[in-house]
mmCIF file of C-alpha atoms in Angstrom:
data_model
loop_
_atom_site.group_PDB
_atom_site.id
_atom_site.type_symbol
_atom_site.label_atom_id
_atom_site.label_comp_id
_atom_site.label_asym_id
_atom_site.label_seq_id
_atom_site.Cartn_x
_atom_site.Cartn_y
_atom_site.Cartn_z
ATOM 1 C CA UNK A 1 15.356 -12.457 363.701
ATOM 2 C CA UNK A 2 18.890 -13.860 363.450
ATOM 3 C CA UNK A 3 21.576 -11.876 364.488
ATOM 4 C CA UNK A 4 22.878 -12.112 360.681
ATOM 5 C CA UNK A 5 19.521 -10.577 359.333
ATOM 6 C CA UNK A 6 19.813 -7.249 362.093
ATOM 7 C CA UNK A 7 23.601 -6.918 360.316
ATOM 8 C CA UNK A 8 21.980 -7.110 356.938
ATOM 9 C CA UNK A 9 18.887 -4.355 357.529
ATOM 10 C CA UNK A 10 21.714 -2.094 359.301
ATOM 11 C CA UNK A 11 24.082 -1.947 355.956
ATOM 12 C CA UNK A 12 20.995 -1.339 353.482
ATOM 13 C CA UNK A 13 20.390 1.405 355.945
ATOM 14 C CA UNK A 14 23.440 2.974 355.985
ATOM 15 C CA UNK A 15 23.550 2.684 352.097
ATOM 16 C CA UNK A 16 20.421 4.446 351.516
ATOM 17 C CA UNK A 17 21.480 7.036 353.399
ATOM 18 C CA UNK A 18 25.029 7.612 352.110
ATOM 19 C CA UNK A 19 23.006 7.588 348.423
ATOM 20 C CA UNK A 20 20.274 9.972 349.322
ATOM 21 C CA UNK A 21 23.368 12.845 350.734
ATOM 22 C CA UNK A 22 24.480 12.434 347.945
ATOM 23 C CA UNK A 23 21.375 13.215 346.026
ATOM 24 C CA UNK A 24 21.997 16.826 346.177
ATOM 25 C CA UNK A 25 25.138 17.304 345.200
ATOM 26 C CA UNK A 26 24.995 15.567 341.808
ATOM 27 C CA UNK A 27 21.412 17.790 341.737
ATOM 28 C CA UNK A 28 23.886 21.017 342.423
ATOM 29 C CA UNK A 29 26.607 19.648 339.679
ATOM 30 C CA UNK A 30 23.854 19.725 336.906
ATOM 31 C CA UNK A 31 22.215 22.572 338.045
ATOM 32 C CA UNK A 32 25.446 24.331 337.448
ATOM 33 C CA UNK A 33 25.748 22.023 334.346
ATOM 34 C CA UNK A 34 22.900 23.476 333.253
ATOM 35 C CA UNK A 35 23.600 27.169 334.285
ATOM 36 C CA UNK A 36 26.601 27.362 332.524
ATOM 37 C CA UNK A 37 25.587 25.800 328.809
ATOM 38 C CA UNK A 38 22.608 28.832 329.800
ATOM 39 C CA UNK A 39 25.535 31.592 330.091
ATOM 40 C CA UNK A 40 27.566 30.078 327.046
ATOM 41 C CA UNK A 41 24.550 30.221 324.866
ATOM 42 C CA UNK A 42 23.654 33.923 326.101
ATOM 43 C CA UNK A 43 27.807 34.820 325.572
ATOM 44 C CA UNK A 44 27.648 33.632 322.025
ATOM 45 C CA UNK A 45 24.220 35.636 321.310
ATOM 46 C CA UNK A 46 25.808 39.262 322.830
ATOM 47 C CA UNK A 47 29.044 38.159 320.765
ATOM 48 C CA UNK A 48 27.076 37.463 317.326
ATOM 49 C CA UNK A 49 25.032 40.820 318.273
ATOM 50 C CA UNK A 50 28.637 42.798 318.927
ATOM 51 C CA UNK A 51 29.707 41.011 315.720
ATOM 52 C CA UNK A 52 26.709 42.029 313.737
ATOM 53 C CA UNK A 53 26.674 45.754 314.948
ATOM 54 C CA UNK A 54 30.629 45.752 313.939
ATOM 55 C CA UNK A 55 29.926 44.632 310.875
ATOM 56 C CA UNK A 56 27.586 47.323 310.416
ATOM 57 C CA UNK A 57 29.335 50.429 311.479
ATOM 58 C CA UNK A 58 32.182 49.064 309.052
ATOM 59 C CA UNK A 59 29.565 49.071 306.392
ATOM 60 C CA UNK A 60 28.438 52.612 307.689
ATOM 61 C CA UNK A 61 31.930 54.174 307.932
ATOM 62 C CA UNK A 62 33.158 52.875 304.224
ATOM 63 C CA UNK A 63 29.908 54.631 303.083
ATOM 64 C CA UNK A 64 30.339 57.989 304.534
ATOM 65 C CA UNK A 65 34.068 57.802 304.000
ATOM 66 C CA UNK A 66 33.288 57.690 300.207
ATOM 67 C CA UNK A 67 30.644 60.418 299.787
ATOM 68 C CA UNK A 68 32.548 62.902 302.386
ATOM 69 C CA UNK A 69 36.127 62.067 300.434
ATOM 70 C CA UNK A 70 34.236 62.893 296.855
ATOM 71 C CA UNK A 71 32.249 65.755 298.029
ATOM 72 C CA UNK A 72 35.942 67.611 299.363
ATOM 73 C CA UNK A 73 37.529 66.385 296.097
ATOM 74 C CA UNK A 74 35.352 68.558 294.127
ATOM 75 C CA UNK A 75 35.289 71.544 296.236
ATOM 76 C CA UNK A 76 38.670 71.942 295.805
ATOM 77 C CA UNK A 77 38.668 71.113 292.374
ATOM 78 C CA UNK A 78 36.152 74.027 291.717
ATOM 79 C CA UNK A 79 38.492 75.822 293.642
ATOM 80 C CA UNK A 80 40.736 75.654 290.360
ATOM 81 C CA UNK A 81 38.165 76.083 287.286
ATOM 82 C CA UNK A 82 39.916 77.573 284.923
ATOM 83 C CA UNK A 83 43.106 77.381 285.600
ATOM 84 C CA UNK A 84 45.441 76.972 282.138
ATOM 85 C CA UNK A 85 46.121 73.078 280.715
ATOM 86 C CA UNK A 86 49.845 72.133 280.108
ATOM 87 C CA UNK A 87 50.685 68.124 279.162
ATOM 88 C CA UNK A 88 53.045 67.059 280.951
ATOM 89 C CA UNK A 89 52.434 69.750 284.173
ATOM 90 C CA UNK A 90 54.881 69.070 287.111
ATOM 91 C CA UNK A 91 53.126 67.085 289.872
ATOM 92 C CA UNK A 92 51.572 68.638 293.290
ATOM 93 C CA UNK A 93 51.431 72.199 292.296
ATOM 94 C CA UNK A 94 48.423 74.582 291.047
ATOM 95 C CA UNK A 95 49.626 76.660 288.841
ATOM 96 C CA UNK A 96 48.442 74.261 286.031
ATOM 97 C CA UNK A 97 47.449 71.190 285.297
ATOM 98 C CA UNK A 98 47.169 68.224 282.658
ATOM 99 C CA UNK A 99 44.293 66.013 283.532
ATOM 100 C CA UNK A 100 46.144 62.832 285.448
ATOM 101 C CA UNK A 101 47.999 65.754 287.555
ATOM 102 C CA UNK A 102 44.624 67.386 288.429
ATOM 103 C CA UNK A 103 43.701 63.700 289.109
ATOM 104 C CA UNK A 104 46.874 62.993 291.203
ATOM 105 C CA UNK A 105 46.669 66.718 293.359
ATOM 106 C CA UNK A 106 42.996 66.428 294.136
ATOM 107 C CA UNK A 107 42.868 62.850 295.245
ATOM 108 C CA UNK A 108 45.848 63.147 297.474
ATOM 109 C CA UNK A 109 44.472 65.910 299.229
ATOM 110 C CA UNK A 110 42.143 63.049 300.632
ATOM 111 C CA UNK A 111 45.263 61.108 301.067
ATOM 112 C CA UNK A 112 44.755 58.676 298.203
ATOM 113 C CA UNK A 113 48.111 58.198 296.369
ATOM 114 C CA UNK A 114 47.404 57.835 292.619
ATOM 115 C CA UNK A 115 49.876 57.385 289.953
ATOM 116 C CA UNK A 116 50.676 60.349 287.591
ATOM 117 C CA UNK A 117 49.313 59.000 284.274
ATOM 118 C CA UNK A 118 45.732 58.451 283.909
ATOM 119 C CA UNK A 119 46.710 55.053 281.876
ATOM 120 C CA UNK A 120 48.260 53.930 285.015
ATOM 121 C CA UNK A 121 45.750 55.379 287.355
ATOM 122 C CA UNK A 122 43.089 53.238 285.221
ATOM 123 C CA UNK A 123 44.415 50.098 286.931
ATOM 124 C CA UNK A 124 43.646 51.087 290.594
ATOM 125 C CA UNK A 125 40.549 51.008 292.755
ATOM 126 C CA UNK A 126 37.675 48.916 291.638
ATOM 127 C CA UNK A 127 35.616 48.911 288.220
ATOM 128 C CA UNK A 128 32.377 50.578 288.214
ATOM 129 C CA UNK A 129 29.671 49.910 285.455
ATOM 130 C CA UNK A 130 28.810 53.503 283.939
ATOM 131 C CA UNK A 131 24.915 52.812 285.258
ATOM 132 C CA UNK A 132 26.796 53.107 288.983
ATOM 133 C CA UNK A 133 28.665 56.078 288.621
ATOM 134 C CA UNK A 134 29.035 58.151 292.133
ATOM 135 C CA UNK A 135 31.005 61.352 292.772
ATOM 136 C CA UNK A 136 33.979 61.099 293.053
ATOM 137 C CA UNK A 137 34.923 58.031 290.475
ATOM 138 C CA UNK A 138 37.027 58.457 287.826
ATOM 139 C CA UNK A 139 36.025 58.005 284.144
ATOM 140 C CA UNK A 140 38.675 57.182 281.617
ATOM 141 C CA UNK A 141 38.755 58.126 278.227
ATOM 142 C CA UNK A 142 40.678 57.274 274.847
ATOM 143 C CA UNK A 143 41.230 59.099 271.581
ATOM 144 C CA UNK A 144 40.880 56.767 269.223
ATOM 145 C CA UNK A 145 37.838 54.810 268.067
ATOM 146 C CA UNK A 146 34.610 55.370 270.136
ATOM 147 C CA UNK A 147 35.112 52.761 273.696
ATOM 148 C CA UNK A 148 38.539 52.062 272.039
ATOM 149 C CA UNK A 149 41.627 52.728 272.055
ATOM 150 C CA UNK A 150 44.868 53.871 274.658
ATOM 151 C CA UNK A 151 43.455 55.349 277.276
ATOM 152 C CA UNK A 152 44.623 58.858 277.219
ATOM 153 C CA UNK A 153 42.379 61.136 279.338
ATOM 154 C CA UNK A 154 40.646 61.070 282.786
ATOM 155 C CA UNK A 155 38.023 63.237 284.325
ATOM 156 C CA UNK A 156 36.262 63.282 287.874
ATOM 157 C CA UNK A 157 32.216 62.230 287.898
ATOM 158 C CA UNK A 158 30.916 64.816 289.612
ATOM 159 C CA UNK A 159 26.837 63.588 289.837
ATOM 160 C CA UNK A 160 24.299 64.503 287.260
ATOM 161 C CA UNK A 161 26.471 63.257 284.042
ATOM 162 C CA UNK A 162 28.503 65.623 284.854
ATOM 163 C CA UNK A 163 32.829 65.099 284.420
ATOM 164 C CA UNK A 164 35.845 67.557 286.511
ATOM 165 C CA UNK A 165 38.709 67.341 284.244
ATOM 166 C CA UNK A 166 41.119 69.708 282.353
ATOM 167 C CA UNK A 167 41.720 69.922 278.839
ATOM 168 C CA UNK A 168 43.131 72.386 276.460
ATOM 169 C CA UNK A 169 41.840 76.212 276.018
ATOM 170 C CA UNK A 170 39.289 75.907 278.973
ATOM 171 C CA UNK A 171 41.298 74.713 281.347
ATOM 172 C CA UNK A 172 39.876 73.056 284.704
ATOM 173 C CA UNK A 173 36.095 72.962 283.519
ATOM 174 C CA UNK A 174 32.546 71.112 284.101
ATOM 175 C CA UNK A 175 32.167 68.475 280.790
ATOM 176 C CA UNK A 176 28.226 66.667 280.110
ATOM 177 C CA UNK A 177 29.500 63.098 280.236
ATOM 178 C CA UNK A 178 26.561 62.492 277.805
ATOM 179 C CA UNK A 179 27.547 64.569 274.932
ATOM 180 C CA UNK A 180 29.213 63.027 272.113
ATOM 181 C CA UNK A 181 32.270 64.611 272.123
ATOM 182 C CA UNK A 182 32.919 62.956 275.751
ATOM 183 C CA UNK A 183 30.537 59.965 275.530
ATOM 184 C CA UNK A 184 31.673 58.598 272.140
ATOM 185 C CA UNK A 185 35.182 58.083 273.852
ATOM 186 C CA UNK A 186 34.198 56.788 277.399
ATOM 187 C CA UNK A 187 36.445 53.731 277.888
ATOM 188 C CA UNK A 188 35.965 52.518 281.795
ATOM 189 C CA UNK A 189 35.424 53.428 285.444
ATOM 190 C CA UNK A 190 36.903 52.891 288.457
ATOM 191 C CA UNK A 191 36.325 53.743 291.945
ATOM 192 C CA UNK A 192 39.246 54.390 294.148
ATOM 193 C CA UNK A 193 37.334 55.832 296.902
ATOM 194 C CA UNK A 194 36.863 52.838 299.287
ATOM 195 C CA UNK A 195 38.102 53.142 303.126
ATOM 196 C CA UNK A 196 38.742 49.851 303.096
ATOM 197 C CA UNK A 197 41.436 49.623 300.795
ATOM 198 C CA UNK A 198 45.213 49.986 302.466
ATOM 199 C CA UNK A 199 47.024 49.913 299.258
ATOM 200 C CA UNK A 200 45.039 52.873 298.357
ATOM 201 C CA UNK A 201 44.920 55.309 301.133
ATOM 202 C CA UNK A 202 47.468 57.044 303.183
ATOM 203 C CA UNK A 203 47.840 60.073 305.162
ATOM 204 C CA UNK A 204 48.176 63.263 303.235
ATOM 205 C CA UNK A 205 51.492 64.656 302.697
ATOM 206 C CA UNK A 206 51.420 67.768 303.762
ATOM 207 C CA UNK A 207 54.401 69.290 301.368
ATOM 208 C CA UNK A 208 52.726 68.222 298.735
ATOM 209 C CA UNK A 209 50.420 71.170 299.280
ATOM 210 C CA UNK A 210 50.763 74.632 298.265
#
């Protein structure tokens, strides 16, 4: 062979092996390549599954929130059965109570600032078909025409058609929500008891208290 043809086998050789080191390291780059998309894939599972569990104890803590806020609600407010009706009783104090002000002093003991008129404390929370009453909603009533009407009155749901409210000679008293006198005049729900809600809740007051 010419001396042309020895210079031509030597640079294939040293070409094949300058590709074949190099073999590895592109085999190492998508190895890593491969690891990593592997990692990503598990990172965005565990987040979706942190995500999911959040989303869950949110769901859990709104519930429990509600039923533990209306169970103390009407403990206390048994606390007051039969104590005298006045219209018009002064705000955050026991000695009596018109039914928005029984309303107002009960809820705010679970630090849920209502307004003092039960017209105006019909516009707050969220509105609850009657067939989805839970304790602790409020019902709202009128005195005119039956479902009609100003709304005038409002009363606690207390479970088992029963209502918490004060009116006239009885005072703070236990009402059936299904009898006509109270039925007849129901006007709307609404349920203010949600955890989730900043405009609604706030921490207690404690001066408000007696």
């Amino acid at each position: 062979m010419t001396l042309l043809t020895y210079r031509r086998i030597a640079v294939v050789a040293i070409m094949t092996v300058a590709l074949t080191g190099m073999l590895p390291e592109h085999t190492a780059l998508a190895d890593s390549a491969n690891s990593g998309s592997i990692t990503s894939t598990r990172q965005t599972q565990q987040t979706d599954s942190n995500t999911e569990a959040q989303q869950t104890q949110a769901t859990y803590t709104t519930n429990t929130y509600t039923a533990q806020a209306a169970s103390n609600i009407l403990r206390k407010g048994e606390k007051y059965l039969g104590t005298r009706y006045v219209f018009g009783a002064k705000s955050f104090q026991t000695r009596s109570f018109d039914c928005s002000s029984l309303v107002q002093y009960l809820f705010n003991q679970e630090g849920v600032d209502l307004p003092r008129t039960s017209y105006e404390q019909a516009k707050k929370g969220t509105h609850i078909k009657r067939s989805a009453l839970q304790k602790g909603d409020l019902i709202f009533f009128s005195s005119g025409r039956p479902g009609k009407g100003k709304i005038t009155h409002v009363a606690i749901y207390a479970g088992n058609n029963k209502i918490l409210h004060t009116f006239g000679k009885p005072g703070v008293t236990y009402s059936n929500l299904n009898s006509d006198t109270w039925s007849d005049r129901y006007v709307t729900a609404r349920r203010v008891l949600l955890h989730n809600n900043p405009h609604i809740i706030h921490t207690p007051e404690s001066n408000y208290y007696n």
